[in-house]
mmCIF file of C-alpha atoms and ligand atoms in Angstrom:
data_model
loop_
_atom_site.group_PDB
_atom_site.id
_atom_site.type_symbol
_atom_site.label_atom_id
_atom_site.label_comp_id
_atom_site.label_asym_id
_atom_site.label_seq_id
_atom_site.Cartn_x
_atom_site.Cartn_y
_atom_site.Cartn_z
ATOM 1 C CA MET A 199 357.900 -18.005 -6.138
ATOM 2 C CA ASN A 200 358.201 -18.426 -2.649
ATOM 3 C CA ASP A 201 355.706 -16.657 -0.488
ATOM 4 C CA VAL A 202 351.539 -16.241 -1.760
ATOM 5 C CA VAL A 203 349.676 -13.791 -3.243
ATOM 6 C CA ILE A 204 346.676 -12.332 -4.482
ATOM 7 C CA ALA A 205 345.326 -11.989 -7.523
ATOM 8 C CA PRO A 206 342.272 -10.035 -7.608
ATOM 9 C CA SER A 207 339.938 -10.916 -10.682
ATOM 10 C CA ILE A 208 338.426 -7.910 -12.303
ATOM 11 C CA LEU A 209 335.527 -9.973 -13.302
ATOM 12 C CA SER A 210 333.585 -8.775 -9.869
ATOM 13 C CA ALA A 211 334.917 -4.777 -10.545
ATOM 14 C CA ASP A 212 332.583 -2.211 -11.457
ATOM 15 C CA PHE A 213 333.067 -2.010 -14.990
ATOM 16 C CA GLY A 214 332.005 1.525 -15.132
ATOM 17 C CA LYS A 215 334.864 2.362 -13.055
ATOM 18 C CA LEU A 216 337.821 -0.237 -13.699
ATOM 19 C CA ASN A 217 340.261 2.377 -14.299
ATOM 20 C CA GLU A 218 339.404 3.186 -10.388
ATOM 21 C CA GLU A 219 338.629 -0.182 -9.154
ATOM 22 C CA ILE A 220 342.684 -1.438 -10.313
ATOM 23 C CA ALA A 221 343.798 1.088 -8.767
ATOM 24 C CA GLN A 222 342.991 0.902 -5.736
ATOM 25 C CA VAL A 223 344.284 -2.942 -5.547
ATOM 26 C CA GLU A 224 347.397 -1.571 -6.783
ATOM 27 C CA ARG A 225 348.100 -0.561 -3.780
ATOM 28 C CA GLU A 226 348.329 -3.697 -2.216
ATOM 29 C CA THR A 227 349.154 -6.620 -5.054
ATOM 30 C CA ALA A 228 351.035 -6.787 -8.744
ATOM 31 C CA PHE A 229 349.328 -9.482 -10.243
ATOM 32 C CA LEU A 230 345.934 -9.247 -11.971
ATOM 33 C CA HIS A 231 343.599 -11.653 -13.316
ATOM 34 C CA ILE A 232 342.113 -11.161 -16.566
ATOM 35 C CA ASP A 233 338.898 -13.202 -17.037
ATOM 36 C CA VAL A 234 337.906 -13.287 -20.580
ATOM 37 C CA MET A 235 335.038 -15.440 -21.721
ATOM 38 C CA ASP A 236 333.786 -16.445 -25.108
ATOM 39 C CA GLY A 237 329.942 -17.742 -24.376
ATOM 40 C CA HIS A 238 331.113 -20.596 -25.923
ATOM 41 C CA TYR A 239 333.669 -22.541 -23.947
ATOM 42 C CA VAL A 240 332.047 -21.102 -21.544
ATOM 43 C CA PRO A 241 328.335 -19.640 -20.468
ATOM 44 C CA ASN A 242 328.834 -16.636 -20.106
ATOM 45 C CA ILE A 243 331.183 -12.996 -22.030
ATOM 46 C CA THR A 244 333.058 -11.191 -20.482
ATOM 47 C CA PHE A 245 335.656 -8.624 -22.572
ATOM 48 C CA GLY A 246 338.218 -8.603 -25.137
ATOM 49 C CA ILE A 247 341.521 -7.287 -27.038
ATOM 50 C CA PRO A 248 340.666 -3.370 -25.961
ATOM 51 C CA VAL A 249 339.512 -3.994 -22.918
ATOM 52 C CA VAL A 250 343.474 -5.546 -22.006
ATOM 53 C CA GLN A 251 344.873 -2.397 -24.123
ATOM 54 C CA SER A 252 343.144 -0.034 -22.405
ATOM 55 C CA ILE A 253 343.348 -0.945 -19.409
ATOM 56 C CA ARG A 254 347.327 -1.521 -20.133
ATOM 57 C CA LYS A 255 348.021 2.394 -20.252
ATOM 58 C CA THR A 256 347.622 2.602 -16.562
ATOM 59 C CA SER A 257 348.530 -0.049 -14.861
ATOM 60 C CA LYS A 258 351.658 -1.177 -14.295
ATOM 61 C CA MET A 259 350.281 -4.134 -12.626
ATOM 62 C CA VAL A 260 351.597 -8.277 -14.108
ATOM 63 C CA PHE A 261 348.612 -9.313 -16.552
ATOM 64 C CA ASP A 262 347.220 -12.521 -15.888
ATOM 65 C CA VAL A 263 344.765 -12.993 -18.861
ATOM 66 C CA HIS A 264 342.783 -16.149 -17.751
ATOM 67 C CA LEU A 265 341.463 -17.422 -21.148
ATOM 68 C CA MET A 266 338.129 -19.162 -21.618
ATOM 69 C CA VAL A 267 337.950 -19.831 -25.203
ATOM 70 C CA SER A 268 337.323 -22.368 -27.597
ATOM 71 C CA ASN A 269 340.217 -21.570 -29.789
ATOM 72 C CA PRO A 270 342.852 -19.245 -27.860
ATOM 73 C CA MET A 271 345.474 -19.949 -30.222
ATOM 74 C CA GLU A 272 344.159 -17.683 -32.495
ATOM 75 C CA PHE A 273 344.063 -15.517 -29.228
ATOM 76 C CA PHE A 274 348.073 -15.147 -27.834
ATOM 77 C CA GLU A 275 349.373 -12.745 -30.105
ATOM 78 C CA PRO A 276 346.444 -9.885 -29.824
ATOM 79 C CA PHE A 277 346.858 -10.081 -26.129
ATOM 80 C CA ALA A 278 349.669 -10.696 -25.819
ATOM 81 C CA LYS A 279 350.073 -7.712 -28.169
ATOM 82 C CA ALA A 280 347.661 -5.674 -26.011
ATOM 83 C CA GLY A 281 349.604 -5.732 -23.104
ATOM 84 C CA ALA A 282 349.306 -9.387 -21.362
ATOM 85 C CA ASP A 283 351.903 -11.114 -19.234
ATOM 86 C CA MET A 284 351.124 -14.177 -19.003
ATOM 87 C CA LEU A 285 348.326 -16.709 -20.835
ATOM 88 C CA THR A 286 346.853 -18.855 -19.528
ATOM 89 C CA PHE A 287 344.769 -21.462 -21.978
ATOM 90 C CA HIS A 288 342.349 -24.618 -20.959
ATOM 91 C CA ILE A 289 343.921 -27.745 -21.427
ATOM 92 C CA GLU A 290 340.583 -29.078 -22.916
ATOM 93 C CA THR A 291 340.565 -26.173 -25.544
ATOM 94 C CA VAL A 292 343.555 -27.369 -26.796
ATOM 95 C CA GLU A 293 344.482 -29.916 -29.598
ATOM 96 C CA ASP A 294 348.214 -29.607 -28.691
ATOM 97 C CA PRO A 295 349.283 -28.600 -25.381
ATOM 98 C CA ASP A 296 353.221 -28.449 -26.024
ATOM 99 C CA GLN A 297 352.355 -26.437 -29.424
ATOM 100 C CA ALA A 298 350.399 -24.115 -26.989
ATOM 101 C CA ILE A 299 352.988 -23.799 -24.811
ATOM 102 C CA ALA A 300 355.610 -23.287 -27.616
ATOM 103 C CA ALA A 301 353.401 -20.388 -29.220
ATOM 104 C CA ILE A 302 353.238 -18.479 -25.903
ATOM 105 C CA ARG A 303 356.882 -18.974 -24.948
ATOM 106 C CA LYS A 304 357.332 -17.869 -29.110
ATOM 107 C CA LEU A 305 355.795 -14.166 -27.775
ATOM 108 C CA GLY A 306 358.066 -13.861 -24.900
ATOM 109 C CA LYS A 307 355.111 -14.014 -22.124
ATOM 110 C CA ARG A 308 354.818 -16.391 -19.416
ATOM 111 C CA VAL A 309 352.642 -19.770 -20.075
ATOM 112 C CA GLY A 310 350.069 -20.434 -17.754
ATOM 113 C CA MET A 311 347.884 -23.834 -17.990
ATOM 114 C CA SER A 312 344.234 -24.429 -17.116
ATOM 115 C CA ILE A 313 341.963 -27.170 -15.649
ATOM 116 C CA HIS A 314 338.255 -27.469 -15.444
ATOM 117 C CA PRO A 315 337.035 -29.113 -12.495
ATOM 118 C CA ASP A 316 335.175 -32.122 -14.156
ATOM 119 C CA THR A 317 339.329 -32.913 -16.140
ATOM 120 C CA PRO A 318 341.159 -35.625 -14.212
ATOM 121 C CA ILE A 319 344.234 -33.963 -12.756
ATOM 122 C CA GLU A 320 345.746 -36.571 -14.481
ATOM 123 C CA LYS A 321 345.576 -34.764 -17.401
ATOM 124 C CA ILE A 322 347.355 -31.695 -16.916
ATOM 125 C CA LEU A 323 350.456 -33.452 -14.717
ATOM 126 C CA PRO A 324 352.748 -34.257 -17.907
ATOM 127 C CA TYR A 325 353.071 -30.473 -18.525
ATOM 128 C CA VAL A 326 353.467 -28.955 -14.964
ATOM 129 C CA THR A 327 356.552 -28.271 -15.004
ATOM 130 C CA LYS A 328 356.575 -27.043 -18.628
ATOM 131 C CA CYS A 329 354.548 -24.149 -17.776
ATOM 132 C CA ASP A 330 355.148 -21.004 -15.373
ATOM 133 C CA LEU A 331 351.475 -21.450 -13.989
ATOM 134 C CA ILE A 332 349.257 -24.269 -14.159
ATOM 135 C CA LEU A 333 345.755 -23.000 -13.045
ATOM 136 C CA VAL A 334 343.396 -25.374 -10.954
ATOM 137 C CA MET A 335 339.955 -24.241 -11.354
ATOM 138 C CA SER A 336 338.092 -24.643 -8.210
ATOM 139 C CA VAL A 337 334.492 -24.095 -9.462
ATOM 140 C CA ARG A 338 333.031 -24.175 -12.717
ATOM 141 C CA PRO A 339 334.685 -21.565 -15.077
ATOM 142 C CA GLY A 340 332.545 -18.828 -16.532
ATOM 143 C CA PHE A 341 330.639 -16.991 -12.983
ATOM 144 C CA GLY A 342 332.693 -15.698 -10.216
ATOM 145 C CA GLY A 343 330.759 -16.042 -6.847
ATOM 146 C CA GLN A 344 330.511 -19.506 -6.780
ATOM 147 C CA SER A 345 331.070 -22.028 -3.867
ATOM 148 C CA PHE A 346 334.741 -23.162 -3.672
ATOM 149 C CA MET A 347 334.575 -26.892 -4.666
ATOM 150 C CA GLU A 348 336.187 -28.576 -2.067
ATOM 151 C CA ASP A 349 337.766 -31.449 -4.087
ATOM 152 C CA SER A 350 340.212 -29.138 -5.618
ATOM 153 C CA LEU A 351 342.336 -29.525 -2.718
ATOM 154 C CA ALA A 352 343.505 -33.110 -3.262
ATOM 155 C CA ARG A 353 343.718 -32.156 -6.959
ATOM 156 C CA ILE A 354 346.161 -29.118 -5.918
ATOM 157 C CA ALA A 355 348.109 -31.053 -3.650
ATOM 158 C CA LYS A 356 348.688 -33.479 -6.837
ATOM 159 C CA VAL A 357 349.705 -30.498 -9.045
ATOM 160 C CA ARG A 358 352.014 -29.581 -5.965
ATOM 161 C CA GLU A 359 353.837 -33.046 -5.061
ATOM 162 C CA VAL A 360 355.055 -32.894 -9.471
ATOM 163 C CA VAL A 361 356.479 -29.491 -8.860
ATOM 164 C CA ASP A 362 358.116 -29.829 -5.538
ATOM 165 C CA ALA A 363 359.610 -33.872 -7.334
ATOM 166 C CA ALA A 364 360.865 -31.866 -9.829
ATOM 167 C CA SER A 365 362.493 -28.860 -7.683
ATOM 168 C CA ALA A 366 360.499 -26.619 -10.111
ATOM 169 C CA ASP A 367 359.348 -23.009 -9.419
ATOM 170 C CA THR A 368 356.190 -23.855 -11.375
ATOM 171 C CA ILE A 369 353.450 -21.137 -9.897
ATOM 172 C CA ILE A 370 350.079 -22.941 -8.404
ATOM 173 C CA SER A 371 347.464 -20.923 -8.916
ATOM 174 C CA VAL A 372 344.129 -21.275 -7.809
ATOM 175 C CA ASP A 373 340.417 -19.896 -8.824
ATOM 176 C CA GLY A 374 336.594 -19.926 -7.509
ATOM 177 C CA GLY A 375 335.836 -19.472 -4.370
ATOM 178 C CA ILE A 376 338.302 -17.679 -2.660
ATOM 179 C CA CYS A 377 337.896 -16.545 0.788
ATOM 180 C CA ASP A 378 338.364 -15.530 4.569
ATOM 181 C CA GLN A 379 337.397 -19.464 4.659
ATOM 182 C CA THR A 380 339.132 -21.447 2.271
ATOM 183 C CA ALA A 381 342.518 -19.086 1.099
ATOM 184 C CA GLY A 382 344.494 -20.801 3.903
ATOM 185 C CA ARG A 383 343.050 -24.187 3.141
ATOM 186 C CA VAL A 384 344.272 -23.811 -0.796
ATOM 187 C CA VAL A 385 348.143 -22.679 0.511
ATOM 188 C CA GLN A 386 348.020 -25.457 3.012
ATOM 189 C CA ALA A 387 347.409 -28.162 0.072
ATOM 190 C CA GLY A 388 349.635 -26.070 -2.241
ATOM 191 C CA ALA A 389 348.880 -22.979 -4.018
ATOM 192 C CA ASN A 390 350.763 -19.652 -4.058
ATOM 193 C CA TYR A 391 348.950 -17.571 -6.164
ATOM 194 C CA LEU A 392 345.387 -17.081 -5.316
ATOM 195 C CA VAL A 393 343.019 -15.719 -7.366
ATOM 196 C CA ALA A 394 340.011 -13.484 -5.646
ATOM 197 C CA GLY A 395 337.200 -12.048 -7.540
ATOM 198 C CA SER A 396 333.813 -11.300 -5.366
ATOM 199 C CA ALA A 397 335.968 -11.824 -2.050
ATOM 200 C CA VAL A 398 338.356 -8.788 -3.388
ATOM 201 C CA PHE A 399 335.156 -6.413 -5.398
ATOM 202 C CA SER A 400 332.385 -6.720 -3.063
ATOM 203 C CA ASN A 401 334.446 -5.354 -0.050
ATOM 204 C CA GLU A 402 334.450 -1.572 -0.782
ATOM 205 C CA ASP A 403 337.573 -1.621 0.315
ATOM 206 C CA HIS A 404 339.361 -3.423 -2.331
ATOM 207 C CA ALA A 405 343.163 -2.941 -1.197
ATOM 208 C CA LYS A 406 341.711 -4.111 2.803
ATOM 209 C CA ALA A 407 340.196 -7.115 1.286
ATOM 210 C CA VAL A 408 342.699 -8.327 -0.146
ATOM 211 C CA VAL A 409 345.544 -7.138 2.690
ATOM 212 C CA GLU A 410 343.048 -9.429 4.425
ATOM 213 C CA LEU A 411 342.782 -12.032 2.150
ATOM 214 C CA LEU A 412 346.490 -12.569 2.050
ATOM 215 C CA LYS A 413 346.333 -12.396 5.786
ATOM 216 C CA CYS A 414 344.168 -15.717 5.954
ATOM 217 C CA ALA A 415 346.561 -17.567 3.241
ATOM 218 C CA ARG A 416 349.520 -16.895 5.274
ATOM 219 C CA SER A 417 347.861 -18.227 8.954
HETATM 220 C C1 DX5 B 200 335.621 -17.843 -12.691
HETATM 221 C C2 DX5 B 200 336.677 -17.337 -13.247
HETATM 222 C C3 DX5 B 200 337.287 -16.466 -11.591
HETATM 223 C C4 DX5 B 200 336.156 -15.563 -10.580
HETATM 224 C C5 DX5 B 200 336.244 -16.122 -9.369
HETATM 225 O O1 DX5 B 200 335.054 -18.678 -13.962
HETATM 226 O O2 DX5 B 200 337.234 -17.765 -13.781
HETATM 227 O O3 DX5 B 200 338.117 -15.975 -12.215
HETATM 228 O O4 DX5 B 200 336.241 -14.403 -11.250
HETATM 229 O O5 DX5 B 200 335.238 -15.499 -9.125
HETATM 230 P P1 DX5 B 200 335.141 -15.738 -7.483
HETATM 231 O O6 DX5 B 200 336.522 -15.163 -7.294
HETATM 232 O O7 DX5 B 200 334.523 -15.236 -6.673
HETATM 233 O O8 DX5 B 200 334.938 -17.231 -6.942
HETATM 234 ZN ZN1 ZN B 201 339.629 -16.988 -13.733
#
């Protein structure tokens, strides 16, 4: 992926009118970030398979499902069947990351691997070129609206080094605290896929917020 993209996170959307919320952002971007939380790996619960199935009926966006659950291996298949295009699991939640990668590949879906801010970034580097997307969390997973953790910039840069050294095209995603002030800086550090929840959905005009973020990301 050469250009930068914004992937709105529906965590901050109004769930009472989710389809409308998604339709608004679909006008400006092709990627939708979907946060699944189990109340165990993270201290919060969101939604699961039936919700993905239901929004799949009306949206053509690329569904990027971020699994913040303790046992992601059990859920690759149900989420794939529900309409996920990319499945991202946390490296901390699997015994054998290679096995998890293979399981997602077998389902014909794109593979994402994420890393918690408390986990040394070196842990994920051996897997960078084996995945389609590496998600560097820039807040502690669990809630929207938190402040960006500054040390994420150096972590993104390390992943970027590995991707470039291998001339790979692994997407580098960043999730948490992305706003007009941080978007340009994470891109400079090497990210090219920016997840944004509150920055998009707290603006009444969600589509306009996506355009503005993209402008900041490119500047
Ligand atoms: C947090 C989620 C994020 C969240 C980001 O655990 O993974 O995707 O929606 O929210 P903001 O953009 O508000 O920091
Ligand atoms: Zn997320």
